[in-house]
XYZ file of C-alpha atoms in Angstrom:
366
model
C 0.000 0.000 0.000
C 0.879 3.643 -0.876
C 2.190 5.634 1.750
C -0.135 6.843 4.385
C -2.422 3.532 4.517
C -1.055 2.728 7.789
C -1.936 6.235 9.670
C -5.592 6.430 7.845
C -6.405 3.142 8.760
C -5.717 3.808 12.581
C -7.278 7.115 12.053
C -10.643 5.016 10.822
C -10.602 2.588 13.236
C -10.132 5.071 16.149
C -13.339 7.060 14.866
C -14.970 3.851 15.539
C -13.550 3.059 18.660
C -13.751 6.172 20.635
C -17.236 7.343 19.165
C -18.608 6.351 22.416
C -20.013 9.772 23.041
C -23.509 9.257 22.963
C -26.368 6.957 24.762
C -29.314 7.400 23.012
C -29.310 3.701 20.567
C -32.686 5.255 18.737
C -29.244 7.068 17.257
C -26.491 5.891 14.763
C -23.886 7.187 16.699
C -26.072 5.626 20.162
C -26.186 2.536 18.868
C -22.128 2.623 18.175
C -21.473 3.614 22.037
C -23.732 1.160 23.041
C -22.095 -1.699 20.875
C -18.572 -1.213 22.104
C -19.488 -0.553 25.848
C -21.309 -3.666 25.481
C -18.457 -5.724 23.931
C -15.949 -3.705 26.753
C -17.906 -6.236 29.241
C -17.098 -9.604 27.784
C -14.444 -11.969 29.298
C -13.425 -13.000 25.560
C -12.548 -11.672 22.658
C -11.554 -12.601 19.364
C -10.592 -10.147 16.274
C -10.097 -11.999 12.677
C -8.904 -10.065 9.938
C -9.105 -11.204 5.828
C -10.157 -9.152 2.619
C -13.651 -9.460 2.203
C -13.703 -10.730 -1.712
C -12.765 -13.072 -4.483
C -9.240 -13.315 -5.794
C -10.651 -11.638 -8.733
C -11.950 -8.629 -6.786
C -8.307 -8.112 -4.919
C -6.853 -8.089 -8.329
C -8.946 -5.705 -9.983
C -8.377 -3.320 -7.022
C -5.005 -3.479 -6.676
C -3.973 -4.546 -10.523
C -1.695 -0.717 -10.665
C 0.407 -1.674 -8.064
C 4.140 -2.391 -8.863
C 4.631 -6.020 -8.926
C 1.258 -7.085 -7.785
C 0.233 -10.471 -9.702
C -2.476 -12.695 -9.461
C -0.584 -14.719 -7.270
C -0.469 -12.541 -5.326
C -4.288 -11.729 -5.069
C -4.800 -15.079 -4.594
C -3.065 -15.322 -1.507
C -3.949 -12.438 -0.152
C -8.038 -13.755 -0.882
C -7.350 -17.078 1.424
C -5.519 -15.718 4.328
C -6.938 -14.866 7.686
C -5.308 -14.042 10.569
C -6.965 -14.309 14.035
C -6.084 -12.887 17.521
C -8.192 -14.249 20.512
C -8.053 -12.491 24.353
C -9.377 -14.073 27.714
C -9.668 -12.350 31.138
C -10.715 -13.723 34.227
C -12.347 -9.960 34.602
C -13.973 -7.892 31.780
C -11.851 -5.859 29.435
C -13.478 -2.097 30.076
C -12.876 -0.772 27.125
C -11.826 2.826 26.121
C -11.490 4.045 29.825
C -13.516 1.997 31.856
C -10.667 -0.173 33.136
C -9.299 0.228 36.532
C -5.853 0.248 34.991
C -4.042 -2.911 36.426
C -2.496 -5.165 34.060
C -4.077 -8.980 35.212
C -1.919 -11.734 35.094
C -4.686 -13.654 34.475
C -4.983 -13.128 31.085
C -4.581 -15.250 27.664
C -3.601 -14.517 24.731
C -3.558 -16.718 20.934
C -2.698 -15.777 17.666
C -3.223 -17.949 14.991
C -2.648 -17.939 10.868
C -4.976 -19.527 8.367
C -5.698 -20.106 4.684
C -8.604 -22.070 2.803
C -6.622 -25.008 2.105
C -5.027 -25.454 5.156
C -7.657 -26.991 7.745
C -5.922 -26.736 10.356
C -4.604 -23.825 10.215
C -0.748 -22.795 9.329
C 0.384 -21.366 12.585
C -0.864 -21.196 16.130
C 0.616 -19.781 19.225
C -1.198 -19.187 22.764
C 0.392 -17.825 25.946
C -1.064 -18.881 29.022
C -0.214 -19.073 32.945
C 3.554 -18.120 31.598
C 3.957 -20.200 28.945
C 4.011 -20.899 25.009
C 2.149 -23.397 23.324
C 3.251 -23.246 19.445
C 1.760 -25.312 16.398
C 3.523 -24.512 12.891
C 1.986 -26.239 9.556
C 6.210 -26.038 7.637
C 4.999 -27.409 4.578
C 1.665 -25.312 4.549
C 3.699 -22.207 5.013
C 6.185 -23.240 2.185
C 3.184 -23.588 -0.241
C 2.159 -19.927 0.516
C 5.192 -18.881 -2.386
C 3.482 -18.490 -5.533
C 6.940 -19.867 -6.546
C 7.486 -22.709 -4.525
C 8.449 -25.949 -5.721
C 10.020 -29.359 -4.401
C 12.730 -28.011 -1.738
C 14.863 -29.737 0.878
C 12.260 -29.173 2.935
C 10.394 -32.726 2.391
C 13.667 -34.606 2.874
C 14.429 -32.776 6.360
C 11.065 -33.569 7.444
C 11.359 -37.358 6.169
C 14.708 -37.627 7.977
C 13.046 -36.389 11.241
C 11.152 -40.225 11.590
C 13.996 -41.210 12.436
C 15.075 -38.646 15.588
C 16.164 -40.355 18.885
C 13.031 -40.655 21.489
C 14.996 -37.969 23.288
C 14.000 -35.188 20.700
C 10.390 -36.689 20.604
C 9.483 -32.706 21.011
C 10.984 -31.278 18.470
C 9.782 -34.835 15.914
C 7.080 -33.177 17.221
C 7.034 -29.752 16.122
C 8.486 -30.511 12.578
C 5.139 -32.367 12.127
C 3.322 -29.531 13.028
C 2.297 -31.034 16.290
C 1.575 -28.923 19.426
C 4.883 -28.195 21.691
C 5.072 -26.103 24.892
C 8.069 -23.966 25.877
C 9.153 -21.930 29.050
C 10.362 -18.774 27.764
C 12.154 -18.009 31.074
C 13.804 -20.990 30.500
C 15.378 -20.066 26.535
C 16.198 -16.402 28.053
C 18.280 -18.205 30.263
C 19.858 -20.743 28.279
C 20.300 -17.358 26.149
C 21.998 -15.514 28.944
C 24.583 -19.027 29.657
C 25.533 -18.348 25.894
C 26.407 -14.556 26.377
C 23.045 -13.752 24.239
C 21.774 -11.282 26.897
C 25.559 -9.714 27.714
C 25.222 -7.041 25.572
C 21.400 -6.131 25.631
C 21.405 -5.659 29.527
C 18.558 -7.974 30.031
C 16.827 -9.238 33.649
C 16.216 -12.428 34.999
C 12.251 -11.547 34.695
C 11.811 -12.820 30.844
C 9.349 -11.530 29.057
C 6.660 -13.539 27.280
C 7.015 -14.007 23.346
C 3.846 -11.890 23.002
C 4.745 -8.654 25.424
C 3.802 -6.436 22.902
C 0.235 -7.414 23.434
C 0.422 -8.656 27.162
C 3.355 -6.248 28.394
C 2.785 -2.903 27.191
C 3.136 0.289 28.961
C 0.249 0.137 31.344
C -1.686 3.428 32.126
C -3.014 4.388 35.101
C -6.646 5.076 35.853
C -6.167 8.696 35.531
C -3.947 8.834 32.404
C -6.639 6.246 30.532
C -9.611 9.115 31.638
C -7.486 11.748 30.034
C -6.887 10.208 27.496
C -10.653 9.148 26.840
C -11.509 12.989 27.315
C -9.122 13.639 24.575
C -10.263 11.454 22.201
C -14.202 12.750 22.365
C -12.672 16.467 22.587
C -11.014 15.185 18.293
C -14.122 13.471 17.635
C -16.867 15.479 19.025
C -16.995 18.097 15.409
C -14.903 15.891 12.986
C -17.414 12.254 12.857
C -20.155 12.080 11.314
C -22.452 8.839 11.570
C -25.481 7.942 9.632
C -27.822 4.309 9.744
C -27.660 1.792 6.675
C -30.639 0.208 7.954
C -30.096 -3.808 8.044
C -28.647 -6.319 6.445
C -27.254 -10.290 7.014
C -28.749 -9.606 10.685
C -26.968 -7.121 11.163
C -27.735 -3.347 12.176
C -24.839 -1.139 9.874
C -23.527 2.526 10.698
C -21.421 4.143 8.654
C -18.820 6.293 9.947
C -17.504 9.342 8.361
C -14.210 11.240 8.991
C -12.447 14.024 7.285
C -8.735 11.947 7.796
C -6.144 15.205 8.022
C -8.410 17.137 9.701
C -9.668 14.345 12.745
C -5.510 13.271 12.852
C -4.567 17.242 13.190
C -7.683 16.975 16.303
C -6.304 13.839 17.673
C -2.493 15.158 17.600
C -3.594 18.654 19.358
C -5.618 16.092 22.047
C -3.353 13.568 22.587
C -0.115 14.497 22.354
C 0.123 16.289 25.568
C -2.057 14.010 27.604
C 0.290 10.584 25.766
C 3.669 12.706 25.770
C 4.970 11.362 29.146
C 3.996 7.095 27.986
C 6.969 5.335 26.998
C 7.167 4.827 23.697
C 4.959 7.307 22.031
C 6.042 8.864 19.516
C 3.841 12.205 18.584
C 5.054 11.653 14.829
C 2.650 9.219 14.665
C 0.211 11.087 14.352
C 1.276 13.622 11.664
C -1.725 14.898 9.640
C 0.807 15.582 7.023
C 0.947 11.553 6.466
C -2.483 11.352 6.395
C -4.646 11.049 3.287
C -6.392 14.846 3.005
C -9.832 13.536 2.027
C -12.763 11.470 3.753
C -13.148 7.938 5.474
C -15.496 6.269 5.835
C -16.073 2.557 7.684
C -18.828 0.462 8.114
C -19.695 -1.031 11.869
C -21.640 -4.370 11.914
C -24.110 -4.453 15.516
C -25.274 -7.993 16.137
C -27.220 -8.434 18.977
C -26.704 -4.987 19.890
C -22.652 -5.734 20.263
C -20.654 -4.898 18.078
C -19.664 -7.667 15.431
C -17.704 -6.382 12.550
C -15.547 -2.844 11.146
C -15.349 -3.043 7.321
C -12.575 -0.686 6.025
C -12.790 0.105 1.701
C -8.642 -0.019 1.673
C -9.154 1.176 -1.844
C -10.288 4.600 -0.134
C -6.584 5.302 -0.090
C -5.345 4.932 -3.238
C -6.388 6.676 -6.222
C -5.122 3.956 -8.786
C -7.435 1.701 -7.013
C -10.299 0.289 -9.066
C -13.249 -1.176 -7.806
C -13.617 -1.782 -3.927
C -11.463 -3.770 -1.860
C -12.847 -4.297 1.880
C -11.305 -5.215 4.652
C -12.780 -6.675 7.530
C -12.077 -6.706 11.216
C -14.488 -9.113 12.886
C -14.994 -9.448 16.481
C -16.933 -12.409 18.871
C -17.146 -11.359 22.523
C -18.800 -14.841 23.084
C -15.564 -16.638 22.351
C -15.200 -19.524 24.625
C -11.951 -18.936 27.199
C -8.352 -19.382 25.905
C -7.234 -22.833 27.072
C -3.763 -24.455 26.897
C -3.551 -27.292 24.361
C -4.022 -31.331 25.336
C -0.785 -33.508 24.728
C 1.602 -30.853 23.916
C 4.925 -31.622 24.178
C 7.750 -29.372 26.315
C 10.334 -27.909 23.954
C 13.647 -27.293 25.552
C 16.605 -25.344 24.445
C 19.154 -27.911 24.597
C 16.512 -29.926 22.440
C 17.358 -27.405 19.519
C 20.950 -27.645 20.007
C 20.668 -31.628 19.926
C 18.424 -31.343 16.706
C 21.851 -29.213 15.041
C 24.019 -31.999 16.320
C 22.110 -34.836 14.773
C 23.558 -34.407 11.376
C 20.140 -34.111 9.758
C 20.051 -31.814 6.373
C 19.402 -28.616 7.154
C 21.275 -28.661 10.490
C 24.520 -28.399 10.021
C 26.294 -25.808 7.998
C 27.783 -27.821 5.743
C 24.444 -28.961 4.986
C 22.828 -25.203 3.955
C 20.683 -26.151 1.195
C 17.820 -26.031 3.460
């Protein structure tokens, strides 16, 4: 995507998110409060994200892009990608938290296409740990290009691994396998891996970014919330759709430069102090300057799915090209996997010492 897609998507999807502003649902922009304060209750949560449309329609949308094939369509038509959440306690969404980062909370990611039924890659962190689940040869088949590689003769060769490396047999074959990330950072640290980065003894979890950030306080997320409906009180417009596929559809409008000049004046003073911010992020001079518009799904009176036209951003674009963020707060709970087995560093370091192709550098075809 042209430059700028990344900064007027977030600018969408925040006009969605922080609309909350109103609490009469006889209203468009009531019944969008009402939706996310009711999903900001739930326990569970799961997001999926795919293009909403035919290989065909991908291509003819994105067909003026350098380099884009049909291939390339094509792949981009069967992927989705799914993120799941779990809390013993309910989210609160957009301020309504009391701030404290639960420990008690899962978290799973997982990677799927149509013709992989079991999906291509899997990881969920619970009570800890790291339960991983990788489909090799349905990720090698991904490349438009790919052909007969090394690949199949590595993972023929790995029948015949030593009972002792039954876990990592085990995650060659795209089997579930467990692993104490405390335990790698400190094999990591008795190679000299953590001399130079300064780490602590208190590893962090393979997903941090999502379990780890920097956590807000009560009275920073309130300021921040007041900031957000200061932007978005004159720059959103909302207006009913009526029904459709059960579903009750808004459609919100935002001028893109403008609302991410609002936002910036808002939040920039209020986020300035949060590690890690960085106030170019929200530079209206990166930002498309024309309107956005999305269109929020209500199921039930939660909220069930954003739909974002991507081909609002680039002018070469022909034909429509949706995107579509769905979300289930009636998930069932993140649980950790039956059977899977416990993947230990020195496992991996026996693996390289087995002589297997592939493991051994004078063996680099693979």
């Amino acid at each position: 995507m042209r430059k700028g897609l990344a900064a007027a998507g977030v600018v969408a999807l925040i006009s969605v998110g922080a609309s909350a502003c109103g609490s009469d649902t006889t209203t468009p922009q009531g019944k969008v409060n009402s939706a996310f304060e009711k999903l900001g209750k739930q326990n569970t949560l799961t997001l999926g994200l795919g293009f909403d449309g035919s290989a065909d329609d991908i291509y003819n949308a994105l067909k003026g892009e350098d380099d884009f094939t049909r291939d390339n369509a094509k792949l981009l038509s069967s992927l989705h990608l799914s993120l799941s959440v779990s809390s013993q306690k309910s989210f609160g969404l957009f301020g309504t938290s009391d701030g404290k980062s639960g420990k008690d909370s899962a978290v799973a990611f997982s990677l799927s296409s149509d013709d992989s039924k079991d999906g291509l890659a899997e990881i969920r962190y619970i009570d800890q740990k790291a339960y991983l689940r990788v489909d090799l040869k349905g990720l090698e088949k991904l490349s438009p290009s790919s052909k007969s590689s090394p690949l199949d003769q590595f993972l023929a060769q790995s029948d015949q691994l030593p009972s002792s490396l039954a876990s990592v047999k085990a995650a060659l074959n795209g089997q579930w396998v467990t692993i104490d990330p405390k335990a790698f950072q400190q094999f990591a640290k008795s190679l000299g891996g953590d001399s130079a980065s300064g780490s602590s003894d208190s590893a962090d979890s393979p997903l941090s970014g999502l379990t780890d950030g920097p956590k807000l306080d009560a009275a920073t997320q309130k300021q921040i919330w007041a900031a957000l409906k200061k932007a978005l009180g004159t720059n959103v417009t909302y207006k009913d759709l009526g029904s459709r596929d059960g579903a009750d559809h808004v459609e919100i409008t935002a001028p893109a430069r403008q609302l991410a000049s609002a936002l910036s004046d808002s939040l920039t003073p209020v986020l300035k102090g949060v590690p890690g911010y960085d106030a170019k992020s929200l530079d209206p001079a990166k930002v498309p300057d024309k309107k956005l518009s999305v269109d929020v799904a209500i199921k039930g009176g939660s909220l069930s799915a954003i739909t974002f036209d991507v081909a609002q951003l680039d002018t070469k674009a022909q034909g429509k090209l949706p995107l579509t963020l769905t979300l289930d707060g009636s998930a069932d709970s993140i649980s950790a996997p039956k059977d899977a087995q416990v993947l230990n560093p020195q496992d991996l370091v026996a693996l390289f010492m087995s002589g297997m192709p592939g493991s051994e550098d004078d063996s680099s075809d693979f």
